[in-house]
PDB file of C-alpha atoms in Angstrom:
ATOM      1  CA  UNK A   1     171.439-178.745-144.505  1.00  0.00           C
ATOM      2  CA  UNK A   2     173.051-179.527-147.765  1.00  0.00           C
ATOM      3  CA  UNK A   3     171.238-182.164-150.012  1.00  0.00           C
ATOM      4  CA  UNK A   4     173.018-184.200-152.323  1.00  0.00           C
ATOM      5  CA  UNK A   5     172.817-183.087-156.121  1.00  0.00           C
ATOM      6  CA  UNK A   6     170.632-185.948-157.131  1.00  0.00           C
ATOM      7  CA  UNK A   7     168.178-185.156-154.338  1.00  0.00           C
ATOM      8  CA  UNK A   8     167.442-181.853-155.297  1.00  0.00           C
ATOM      9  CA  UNK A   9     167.459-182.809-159.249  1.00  0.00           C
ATOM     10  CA  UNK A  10     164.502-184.917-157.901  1.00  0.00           C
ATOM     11  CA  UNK A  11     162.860-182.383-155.803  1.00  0.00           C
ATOM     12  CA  UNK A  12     163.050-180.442-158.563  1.00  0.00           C
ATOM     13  CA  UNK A  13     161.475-182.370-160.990  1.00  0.00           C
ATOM     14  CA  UNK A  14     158.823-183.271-158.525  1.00  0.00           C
ATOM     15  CA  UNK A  15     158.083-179.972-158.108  1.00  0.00           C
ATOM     16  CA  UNK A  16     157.919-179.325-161.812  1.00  0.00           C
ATOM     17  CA  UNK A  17     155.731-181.920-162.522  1.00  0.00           C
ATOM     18  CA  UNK A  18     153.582-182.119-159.404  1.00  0.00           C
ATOM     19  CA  UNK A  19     152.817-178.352-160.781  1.00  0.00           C
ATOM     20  CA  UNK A  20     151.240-179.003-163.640  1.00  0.00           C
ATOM     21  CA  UNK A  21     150.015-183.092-162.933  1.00  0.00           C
ATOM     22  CA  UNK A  22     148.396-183.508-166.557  1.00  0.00           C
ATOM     23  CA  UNK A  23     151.017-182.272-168.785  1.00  0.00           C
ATOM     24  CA  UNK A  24     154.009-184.699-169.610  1.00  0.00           C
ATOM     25  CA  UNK A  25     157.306-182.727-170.096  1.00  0.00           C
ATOM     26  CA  UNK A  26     160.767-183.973-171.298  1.00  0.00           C
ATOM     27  CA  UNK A  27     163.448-184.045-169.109  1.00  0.00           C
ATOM     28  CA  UNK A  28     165.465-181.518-171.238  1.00  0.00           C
ATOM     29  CA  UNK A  29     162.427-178.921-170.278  1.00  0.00           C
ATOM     30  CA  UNK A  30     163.088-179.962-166.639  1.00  0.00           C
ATOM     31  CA  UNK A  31     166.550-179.274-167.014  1.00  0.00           C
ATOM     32  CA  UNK A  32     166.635-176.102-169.146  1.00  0.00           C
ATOM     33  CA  UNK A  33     164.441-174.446-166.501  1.00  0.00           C
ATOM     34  CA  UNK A  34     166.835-175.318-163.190  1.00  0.00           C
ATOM     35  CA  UNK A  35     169.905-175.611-165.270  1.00  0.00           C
ATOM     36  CA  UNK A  36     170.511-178.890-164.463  1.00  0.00           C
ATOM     37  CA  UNK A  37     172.629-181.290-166.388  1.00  0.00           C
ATOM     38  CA  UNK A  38     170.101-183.410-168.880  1.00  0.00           C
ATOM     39  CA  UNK A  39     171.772-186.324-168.380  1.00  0.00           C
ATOM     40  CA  UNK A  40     171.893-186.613-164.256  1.00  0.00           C
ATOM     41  CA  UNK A  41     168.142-185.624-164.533  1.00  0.00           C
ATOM     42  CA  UNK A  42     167.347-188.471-166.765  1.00  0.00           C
ATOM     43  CA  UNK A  43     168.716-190.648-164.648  1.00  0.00           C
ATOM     44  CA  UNK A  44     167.151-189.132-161.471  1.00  0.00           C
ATOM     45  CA  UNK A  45     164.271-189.511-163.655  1.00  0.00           C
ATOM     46  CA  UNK A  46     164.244-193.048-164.013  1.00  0.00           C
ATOM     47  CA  UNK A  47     164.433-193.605-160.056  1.00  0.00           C
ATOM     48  CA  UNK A  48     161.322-191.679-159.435  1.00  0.00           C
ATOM     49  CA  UNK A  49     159.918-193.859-162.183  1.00  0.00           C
ATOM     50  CA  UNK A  50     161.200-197.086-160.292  1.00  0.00           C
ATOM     51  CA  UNK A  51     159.814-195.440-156.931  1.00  0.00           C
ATOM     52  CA  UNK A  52     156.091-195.001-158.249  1.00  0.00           C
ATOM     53  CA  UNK A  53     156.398-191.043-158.610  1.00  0.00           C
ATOM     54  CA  UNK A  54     156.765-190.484-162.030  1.00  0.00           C
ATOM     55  CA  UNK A  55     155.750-191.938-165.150  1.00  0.00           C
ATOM     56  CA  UNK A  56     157.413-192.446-168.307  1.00  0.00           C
ATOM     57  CA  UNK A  57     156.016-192.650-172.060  1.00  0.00           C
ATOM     58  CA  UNK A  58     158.066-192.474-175.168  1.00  0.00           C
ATOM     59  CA  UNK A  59     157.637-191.564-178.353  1.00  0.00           C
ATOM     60  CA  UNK A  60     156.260-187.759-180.220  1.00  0.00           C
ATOM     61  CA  UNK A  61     154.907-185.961-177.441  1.00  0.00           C
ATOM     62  CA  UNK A  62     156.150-187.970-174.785  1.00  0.00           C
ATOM     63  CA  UNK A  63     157.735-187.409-171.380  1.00  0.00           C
ATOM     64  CA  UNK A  64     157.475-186.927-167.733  1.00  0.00           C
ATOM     65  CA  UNK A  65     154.223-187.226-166.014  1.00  0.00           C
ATOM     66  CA  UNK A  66     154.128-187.072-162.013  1.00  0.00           C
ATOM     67  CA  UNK A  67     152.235-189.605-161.083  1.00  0.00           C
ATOM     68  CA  UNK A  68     152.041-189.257-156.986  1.00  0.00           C
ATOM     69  CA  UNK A  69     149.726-187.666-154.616  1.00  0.00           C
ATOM     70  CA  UNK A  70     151.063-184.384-153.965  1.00  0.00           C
ATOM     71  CA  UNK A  71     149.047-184.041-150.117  1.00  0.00           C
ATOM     72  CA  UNK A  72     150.222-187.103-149.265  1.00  0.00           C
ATOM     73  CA  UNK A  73     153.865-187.136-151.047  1.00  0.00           C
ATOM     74  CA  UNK A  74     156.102-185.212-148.498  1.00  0.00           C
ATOM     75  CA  UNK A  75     160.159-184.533-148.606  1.00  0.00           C
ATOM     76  CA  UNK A  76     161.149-187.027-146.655  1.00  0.00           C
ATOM     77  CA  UNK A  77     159.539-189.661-148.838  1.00  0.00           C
ATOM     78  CA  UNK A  78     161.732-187.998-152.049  1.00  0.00           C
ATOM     79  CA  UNK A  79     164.828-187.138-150.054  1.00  0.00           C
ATOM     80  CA  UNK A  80     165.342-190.675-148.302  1.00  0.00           C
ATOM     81  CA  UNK A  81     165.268-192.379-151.936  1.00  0.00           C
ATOM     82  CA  UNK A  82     168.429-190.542-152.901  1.00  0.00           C
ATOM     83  CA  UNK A  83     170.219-190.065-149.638  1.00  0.00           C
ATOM     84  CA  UNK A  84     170.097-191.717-145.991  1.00  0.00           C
ATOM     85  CA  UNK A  85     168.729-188.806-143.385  1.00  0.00           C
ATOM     86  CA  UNK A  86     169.271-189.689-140.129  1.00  0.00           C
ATOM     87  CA  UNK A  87     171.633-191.740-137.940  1.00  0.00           C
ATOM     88  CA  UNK A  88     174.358-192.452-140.890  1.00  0.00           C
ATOM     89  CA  UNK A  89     176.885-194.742-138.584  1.00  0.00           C
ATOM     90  CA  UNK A  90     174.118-196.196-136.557  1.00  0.00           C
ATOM     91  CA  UNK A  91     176.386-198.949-134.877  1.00  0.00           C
ATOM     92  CA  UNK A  92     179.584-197.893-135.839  1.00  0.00           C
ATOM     93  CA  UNK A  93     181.706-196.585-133.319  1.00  0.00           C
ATOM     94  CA  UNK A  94     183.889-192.969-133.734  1.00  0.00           C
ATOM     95  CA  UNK A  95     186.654-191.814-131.776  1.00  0.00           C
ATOM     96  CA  UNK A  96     185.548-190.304-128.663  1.00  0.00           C
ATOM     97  CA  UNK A  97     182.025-191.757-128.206  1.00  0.00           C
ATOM     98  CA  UNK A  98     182.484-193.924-124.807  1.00  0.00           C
ATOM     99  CA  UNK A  99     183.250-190.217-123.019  1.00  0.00           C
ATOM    100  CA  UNK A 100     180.642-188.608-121.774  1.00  0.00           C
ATOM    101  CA  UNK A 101     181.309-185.823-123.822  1.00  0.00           C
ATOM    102  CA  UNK A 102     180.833-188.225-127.123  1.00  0.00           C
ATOM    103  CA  UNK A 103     177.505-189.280-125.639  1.00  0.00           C
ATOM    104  CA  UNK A 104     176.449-186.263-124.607  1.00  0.00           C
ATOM    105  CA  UNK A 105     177.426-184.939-128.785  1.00  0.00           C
ATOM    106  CA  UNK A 106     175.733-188.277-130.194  1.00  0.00           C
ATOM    107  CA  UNK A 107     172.628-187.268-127.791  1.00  0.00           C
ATOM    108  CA  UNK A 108     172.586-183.546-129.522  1.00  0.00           C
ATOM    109  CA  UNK A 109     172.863-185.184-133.152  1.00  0.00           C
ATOM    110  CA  UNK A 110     170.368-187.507-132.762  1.00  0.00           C
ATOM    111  CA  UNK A 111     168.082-184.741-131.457  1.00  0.00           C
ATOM    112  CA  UNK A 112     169.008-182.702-134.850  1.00  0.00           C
ATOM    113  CA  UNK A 113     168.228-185.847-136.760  1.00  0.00           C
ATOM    114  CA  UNK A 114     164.773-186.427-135.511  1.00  0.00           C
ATOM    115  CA  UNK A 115     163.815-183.019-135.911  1.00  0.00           C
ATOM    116  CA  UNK A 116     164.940-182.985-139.151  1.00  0.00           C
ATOM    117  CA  UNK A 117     163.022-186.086-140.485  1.00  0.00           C
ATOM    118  CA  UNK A 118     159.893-184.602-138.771  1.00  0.00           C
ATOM    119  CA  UNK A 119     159.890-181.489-140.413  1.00  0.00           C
ATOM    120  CA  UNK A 120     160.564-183.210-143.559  1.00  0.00           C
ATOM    121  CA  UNK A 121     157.985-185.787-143.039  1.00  0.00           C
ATOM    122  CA  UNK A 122     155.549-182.912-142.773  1.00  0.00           C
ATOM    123  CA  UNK A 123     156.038-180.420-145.602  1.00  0.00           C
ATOM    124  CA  UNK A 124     153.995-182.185-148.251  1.00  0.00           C
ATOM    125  CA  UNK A 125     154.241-181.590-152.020  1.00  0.00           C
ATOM    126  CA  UNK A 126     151.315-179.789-152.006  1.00  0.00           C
ATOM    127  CA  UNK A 127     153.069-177.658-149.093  1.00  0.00           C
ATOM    128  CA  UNK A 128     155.867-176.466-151.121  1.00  0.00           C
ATOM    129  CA  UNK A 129     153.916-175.683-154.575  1.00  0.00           C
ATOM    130  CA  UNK A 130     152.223-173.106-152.380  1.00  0.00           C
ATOM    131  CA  UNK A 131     155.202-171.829-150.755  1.00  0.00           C
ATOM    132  CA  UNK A 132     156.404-171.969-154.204  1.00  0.00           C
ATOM    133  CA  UNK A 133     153.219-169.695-155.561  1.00  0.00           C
ATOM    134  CA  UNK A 134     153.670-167.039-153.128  1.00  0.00           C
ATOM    135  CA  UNK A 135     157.701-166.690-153.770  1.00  0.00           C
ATOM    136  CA  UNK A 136     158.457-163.867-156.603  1.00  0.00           C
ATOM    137  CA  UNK A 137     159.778-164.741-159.025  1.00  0.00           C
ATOM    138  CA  UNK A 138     163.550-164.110-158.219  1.00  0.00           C
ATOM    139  CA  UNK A 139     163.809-160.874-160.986  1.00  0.00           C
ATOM    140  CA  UNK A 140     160.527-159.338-158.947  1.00  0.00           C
ATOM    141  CA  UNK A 141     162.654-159.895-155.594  1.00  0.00           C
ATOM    142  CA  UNK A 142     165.890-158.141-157.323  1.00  0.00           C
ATOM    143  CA  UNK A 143     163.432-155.205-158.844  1.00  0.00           C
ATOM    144  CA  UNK A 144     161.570-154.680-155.379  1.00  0.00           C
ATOM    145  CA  UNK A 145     165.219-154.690-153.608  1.00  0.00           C
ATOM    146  CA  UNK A 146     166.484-152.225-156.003  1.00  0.00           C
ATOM    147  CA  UNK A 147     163.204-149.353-155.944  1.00  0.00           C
ATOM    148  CA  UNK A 148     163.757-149.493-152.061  1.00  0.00           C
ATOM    149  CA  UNK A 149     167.104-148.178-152.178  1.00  0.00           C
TER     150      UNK A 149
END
């Protein structure tokens, strides 16, 4: 699964912010750390801020604040502000889809589709600063790979 850029400059920043919930942070920070383009994140920014996830202040000392519920915020919620997930063409027709072989693919796809909004329903932000906690960090992954050879 590939997300779009945008998504994953807000899951990202989500992430980033949801970790530390009561420290505001400027969107250059943000961007330094994932080497992201400033600009894009801003205005990812400003859509989280629209959608009730993030809060904004201005001024010396201001920033980004997350804002959310991290055990109830989950991926889905984040991902389906930026991009659609699930049945794209609902109601449009493609080439090939009154065979039985186009019904039986569109069957498969949907299948794919609803599994993947479930599992992204369920993975919470809470879920994935965890998963995030026990990752090394990605030098301890390159050292460990390199004393076991």
């Amino acid at each position: 699964m590939k997300l779009q850029i945008a998504t994953r400059h807000a899951l990202f920043a989500i992430l980033e912010l949801a970790s530390q919930p009561d420290r505001q942070m400027s969107a250059a920070e943000i961007a330094d750390k994932y080497e992201l383009s400033p600009n894009h994140l801003a205005k990812v920014l400003r859509t989280l801020g629209r959608a009730g996830m993030v809060e904004a202040s201005r001024g010396v000392g201001g920033g980004y604040r997350f804002c959310g519920n991290a055990k109830r915020l989950n991926l889905l919620d984040i991902i389906a502000i930026f991009e659609p997930i699930g049945p794209t063409a609902a109601g449009a027709r493609e080439a090939g889809d009154d065979t039985r072989e186009g019904q039986a693919l569109r069957q498969v796809l949907n299948e794919i589709e609803d599994s993947t909004r479930a599992t992204l329903s369920s993975i919470t932000v809470d879920t994935m600063l965890k998963l995030v906690r026990r990752t090394p960090a990605e030098g301890a992954t390159q050292r460990k790979a390199a004393g076991a050879r």
